[in-house]
PDB file of C-alpha atoms in Angstrom:
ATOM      1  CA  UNK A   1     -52.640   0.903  92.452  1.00 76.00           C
ATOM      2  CA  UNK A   2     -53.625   2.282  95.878  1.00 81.00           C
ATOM      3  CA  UNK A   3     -56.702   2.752  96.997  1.00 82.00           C
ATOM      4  CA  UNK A   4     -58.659   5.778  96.595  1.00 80.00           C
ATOM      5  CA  UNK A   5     -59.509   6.478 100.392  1.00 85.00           C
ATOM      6  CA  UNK A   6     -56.002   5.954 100.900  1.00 88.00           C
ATOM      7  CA  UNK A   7     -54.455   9.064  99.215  1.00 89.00           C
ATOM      8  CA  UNK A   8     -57.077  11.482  98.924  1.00 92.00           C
ATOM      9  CA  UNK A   9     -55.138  13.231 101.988  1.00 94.00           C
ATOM     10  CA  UNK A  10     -52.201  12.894 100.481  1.00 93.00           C
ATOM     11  CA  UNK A  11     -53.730  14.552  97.517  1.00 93.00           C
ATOM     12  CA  UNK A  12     -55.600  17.160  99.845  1.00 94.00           C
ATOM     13  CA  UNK A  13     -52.705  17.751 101.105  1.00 95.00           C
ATOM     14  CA  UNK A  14     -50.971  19.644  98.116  1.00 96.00           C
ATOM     15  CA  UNK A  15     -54.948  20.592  96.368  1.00 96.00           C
ATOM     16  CA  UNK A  16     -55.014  22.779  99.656  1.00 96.00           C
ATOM     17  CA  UNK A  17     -52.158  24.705  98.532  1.00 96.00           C
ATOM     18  CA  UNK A  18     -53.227  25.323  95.138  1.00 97.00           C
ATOM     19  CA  UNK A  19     -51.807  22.455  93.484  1.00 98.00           C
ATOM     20  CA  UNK A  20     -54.041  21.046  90.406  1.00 98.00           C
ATOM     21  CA  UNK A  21     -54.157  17.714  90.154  1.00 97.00           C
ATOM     22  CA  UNK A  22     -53.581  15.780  86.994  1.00 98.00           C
ATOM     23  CA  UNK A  23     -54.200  12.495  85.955  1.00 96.00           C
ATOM     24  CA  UNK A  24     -54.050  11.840  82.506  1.00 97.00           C
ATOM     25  CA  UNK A  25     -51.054  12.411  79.461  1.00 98.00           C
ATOM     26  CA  UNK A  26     -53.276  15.185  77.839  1.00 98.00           C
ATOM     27  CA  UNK A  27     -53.479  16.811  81.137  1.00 98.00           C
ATOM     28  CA  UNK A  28     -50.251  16.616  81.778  1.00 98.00           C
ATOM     29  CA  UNK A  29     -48.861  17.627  78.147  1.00 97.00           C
ATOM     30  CA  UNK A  30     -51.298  20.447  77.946  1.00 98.00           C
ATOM     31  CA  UNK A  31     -49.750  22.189  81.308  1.00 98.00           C
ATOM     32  CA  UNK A  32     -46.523  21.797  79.663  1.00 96.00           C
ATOM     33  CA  UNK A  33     -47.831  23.533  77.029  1.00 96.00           C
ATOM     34  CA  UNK A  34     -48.557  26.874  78.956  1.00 96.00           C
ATOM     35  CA  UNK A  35     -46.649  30.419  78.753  1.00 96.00           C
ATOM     36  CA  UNK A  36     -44.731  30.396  81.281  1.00 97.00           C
ATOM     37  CA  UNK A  37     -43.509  28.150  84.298  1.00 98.00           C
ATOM     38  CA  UNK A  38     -44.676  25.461  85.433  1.00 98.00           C
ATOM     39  CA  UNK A  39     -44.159  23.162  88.957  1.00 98.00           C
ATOM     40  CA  UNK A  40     -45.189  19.609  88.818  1.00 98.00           C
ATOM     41  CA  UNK A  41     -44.667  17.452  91.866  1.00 98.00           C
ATOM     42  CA  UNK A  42     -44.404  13.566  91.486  1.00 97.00           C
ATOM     43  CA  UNK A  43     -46.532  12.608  94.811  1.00 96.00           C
ATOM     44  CA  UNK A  44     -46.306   9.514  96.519  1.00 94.00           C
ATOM     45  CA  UNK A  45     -47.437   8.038  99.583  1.00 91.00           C
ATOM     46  CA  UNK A  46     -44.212   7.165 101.289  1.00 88.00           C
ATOM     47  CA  UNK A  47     -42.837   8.646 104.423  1.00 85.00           C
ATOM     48  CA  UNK A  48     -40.092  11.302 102.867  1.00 86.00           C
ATOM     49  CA  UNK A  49     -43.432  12.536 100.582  1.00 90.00           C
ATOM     50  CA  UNK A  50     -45.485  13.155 104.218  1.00 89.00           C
ATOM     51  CA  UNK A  51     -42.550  14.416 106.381  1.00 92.00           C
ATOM     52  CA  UNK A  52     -40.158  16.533 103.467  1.00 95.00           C
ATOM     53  CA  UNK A  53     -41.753  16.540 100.039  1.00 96.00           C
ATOM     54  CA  UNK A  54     -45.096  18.014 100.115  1.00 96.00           C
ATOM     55  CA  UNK A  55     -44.251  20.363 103.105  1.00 97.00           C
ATOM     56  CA  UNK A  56     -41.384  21.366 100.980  1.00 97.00           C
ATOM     57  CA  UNK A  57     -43.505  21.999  98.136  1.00 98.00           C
ATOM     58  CA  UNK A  58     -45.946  24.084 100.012  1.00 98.00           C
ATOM     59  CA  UNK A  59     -42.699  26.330 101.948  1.00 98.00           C
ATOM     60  CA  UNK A  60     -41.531  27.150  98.416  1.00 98.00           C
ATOM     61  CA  UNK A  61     -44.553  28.815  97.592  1.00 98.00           C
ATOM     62  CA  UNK A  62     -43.757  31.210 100.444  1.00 97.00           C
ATOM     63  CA  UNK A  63     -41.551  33.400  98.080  1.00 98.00           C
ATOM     64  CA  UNK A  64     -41.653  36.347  95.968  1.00 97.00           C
ATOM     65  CA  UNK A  65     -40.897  34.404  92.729  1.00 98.00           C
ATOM     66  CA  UNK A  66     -42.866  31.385  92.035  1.00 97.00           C
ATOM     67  CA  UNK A  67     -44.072  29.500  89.284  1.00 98.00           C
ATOM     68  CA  UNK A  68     -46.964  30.426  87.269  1.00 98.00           C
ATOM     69  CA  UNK A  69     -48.553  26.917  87.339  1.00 98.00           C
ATOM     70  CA  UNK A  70     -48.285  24.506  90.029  1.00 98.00           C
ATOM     71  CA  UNK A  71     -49.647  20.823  89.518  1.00 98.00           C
ATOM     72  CA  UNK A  72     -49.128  17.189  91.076  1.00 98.00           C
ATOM     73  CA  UNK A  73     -49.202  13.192  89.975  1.00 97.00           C
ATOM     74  CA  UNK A  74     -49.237  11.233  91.711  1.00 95.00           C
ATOM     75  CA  UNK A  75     -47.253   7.716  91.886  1.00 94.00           C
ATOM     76  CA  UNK A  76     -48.929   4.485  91.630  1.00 90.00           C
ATOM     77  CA  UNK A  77     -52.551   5.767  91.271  1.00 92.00           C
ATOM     78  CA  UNK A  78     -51.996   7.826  87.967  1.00 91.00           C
ATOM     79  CA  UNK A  79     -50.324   6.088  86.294  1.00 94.00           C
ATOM     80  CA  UNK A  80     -51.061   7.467  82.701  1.00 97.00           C
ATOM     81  CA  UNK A  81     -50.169  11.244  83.906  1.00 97.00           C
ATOM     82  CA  UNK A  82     -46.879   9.782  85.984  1.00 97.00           C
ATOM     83  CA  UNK A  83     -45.662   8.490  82.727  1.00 97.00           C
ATOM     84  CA  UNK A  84     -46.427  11.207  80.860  1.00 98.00           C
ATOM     85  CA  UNK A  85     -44.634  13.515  83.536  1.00 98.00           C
ATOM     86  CA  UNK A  86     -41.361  11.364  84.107  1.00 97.00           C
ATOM     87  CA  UNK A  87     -41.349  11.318  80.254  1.00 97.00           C
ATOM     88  CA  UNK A  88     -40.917  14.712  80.051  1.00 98.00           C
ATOM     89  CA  UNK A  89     -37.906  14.759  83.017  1.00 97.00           C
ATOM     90  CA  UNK A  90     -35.604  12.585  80.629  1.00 96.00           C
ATOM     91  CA  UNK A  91     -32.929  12.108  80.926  1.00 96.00           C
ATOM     92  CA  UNK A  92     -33.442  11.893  85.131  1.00 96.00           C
ATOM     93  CA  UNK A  93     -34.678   8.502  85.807  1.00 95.00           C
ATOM     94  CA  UNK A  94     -38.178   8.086  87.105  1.00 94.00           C
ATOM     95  CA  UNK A  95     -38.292   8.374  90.991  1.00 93.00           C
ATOM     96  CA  UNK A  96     -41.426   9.454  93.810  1.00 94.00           C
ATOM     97  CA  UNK A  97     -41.444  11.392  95.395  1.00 96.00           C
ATOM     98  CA  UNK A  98     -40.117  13.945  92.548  1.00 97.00           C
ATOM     99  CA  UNK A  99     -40.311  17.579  91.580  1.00 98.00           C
ATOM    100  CA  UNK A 100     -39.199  19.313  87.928  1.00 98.00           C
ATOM    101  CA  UNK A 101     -39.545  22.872  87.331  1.00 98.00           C
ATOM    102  CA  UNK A 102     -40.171  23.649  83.527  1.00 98.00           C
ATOM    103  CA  UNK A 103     -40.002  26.715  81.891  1.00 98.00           C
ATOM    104  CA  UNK A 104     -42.138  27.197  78.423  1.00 96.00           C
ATOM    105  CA  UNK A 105     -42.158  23.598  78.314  1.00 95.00           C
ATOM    106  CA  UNK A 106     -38.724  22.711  78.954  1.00 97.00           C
ATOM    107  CA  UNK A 107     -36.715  21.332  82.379  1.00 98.00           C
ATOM    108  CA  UNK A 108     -34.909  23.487  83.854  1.00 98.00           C
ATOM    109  CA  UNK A 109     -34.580  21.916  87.643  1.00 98.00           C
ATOM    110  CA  UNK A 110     -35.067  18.639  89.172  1.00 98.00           C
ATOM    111  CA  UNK A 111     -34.664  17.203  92.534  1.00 98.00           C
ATOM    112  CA  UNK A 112     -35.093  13.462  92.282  1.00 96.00           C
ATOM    113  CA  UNK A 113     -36.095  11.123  95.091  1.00 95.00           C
ATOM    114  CA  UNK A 114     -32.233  11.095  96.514  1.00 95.00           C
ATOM    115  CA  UNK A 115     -32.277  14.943  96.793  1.00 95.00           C
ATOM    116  CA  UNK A 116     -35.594  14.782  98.775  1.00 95.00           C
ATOM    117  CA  UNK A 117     -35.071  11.601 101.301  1.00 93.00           C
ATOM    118  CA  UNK A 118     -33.232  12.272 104.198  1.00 92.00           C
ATOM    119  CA  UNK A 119     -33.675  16.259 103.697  1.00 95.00           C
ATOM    120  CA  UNK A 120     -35.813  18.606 105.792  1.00 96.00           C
ATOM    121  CA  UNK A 121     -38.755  20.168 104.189  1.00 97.00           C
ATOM    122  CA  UNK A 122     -36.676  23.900 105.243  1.00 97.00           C
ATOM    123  CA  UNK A 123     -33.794  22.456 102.649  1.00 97.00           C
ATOM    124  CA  UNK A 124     -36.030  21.459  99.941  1.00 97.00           C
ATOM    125  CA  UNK A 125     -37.976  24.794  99.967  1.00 98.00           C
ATOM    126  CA  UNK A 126     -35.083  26.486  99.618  1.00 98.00           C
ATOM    127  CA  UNK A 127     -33.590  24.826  96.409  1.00 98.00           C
ATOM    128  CA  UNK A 128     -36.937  25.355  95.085  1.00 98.00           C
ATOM    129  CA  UNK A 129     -36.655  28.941  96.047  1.00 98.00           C
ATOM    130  CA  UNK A 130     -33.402  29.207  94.285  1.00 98.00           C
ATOM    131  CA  UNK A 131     -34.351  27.839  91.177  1.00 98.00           C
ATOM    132  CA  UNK A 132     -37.422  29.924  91.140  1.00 98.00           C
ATOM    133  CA  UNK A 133     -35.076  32.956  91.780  1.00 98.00           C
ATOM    134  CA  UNK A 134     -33.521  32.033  88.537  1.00 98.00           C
ATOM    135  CA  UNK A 135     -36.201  31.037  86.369  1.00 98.00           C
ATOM    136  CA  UNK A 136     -39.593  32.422  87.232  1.00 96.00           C
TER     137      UNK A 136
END
């Protein structure tokens, strides 16, 4: 577990945009459970979260479709919510930073840890924007 102090930015950091944050299964299961579509970003507080993840997450949300509920984990600090939320991105194995988009409850688009790494937040936004296209 990290310590508090230690990711409250990183937790600011999406909260600013409008991300809720979750950290327990029931929190987690009941946003699942909501009309609609709904974002939820596996946070984490390595590098490829800081420089590609979370800014990606934010420059999605500069589009005319976007999801109707947007809400963040985070790795190694909730653990019970993490679970709950990798649980429900079977059969993708678990991986943070992480982001699923899920429509009435189910998946409908993931980019794991391997999509993210490496990538510029620009490229990230934009698959999000493309599945958002298609399913919001």
């Amino acid at each position: 577990m990290y310590p508090a102090e230690l990711v409250q930015p990183m937790r600011d950091d999406l909260g600013s945009a409008g991300f809720e944050h979750l950290y327990t299964a029931k929190e987690v299961q009941d946003a699942l459970e909501k009309d609609g579509t709904t974002l939820i970003v596996v946070n984490s507080v390595c590098g490829c979260a800081a420089a590609n993840a979370r800014p990606g997450a934010k420059m999605s949300l500069e589009n005319a479709q976007k999801p109707d509920h947007i809400v963040t984990v985070f790795a190694g600090v909730d653990r019970e919510a993490v679970d709950a939320a990798r649980s429900a991105m079977i059969p993708f194995p678990p991986s943070s930073p992480s982001m699923a988009l899920f429509k009435n409850g189910e998946l409908v688009h993931m980019l794991e840890r391997h999509h993210i790494e490496g990538r510029p937040a620009e490229m990230i936004a934009e698959n999000l924007k493309e599945a958002y296209n298609e399913h919001c």
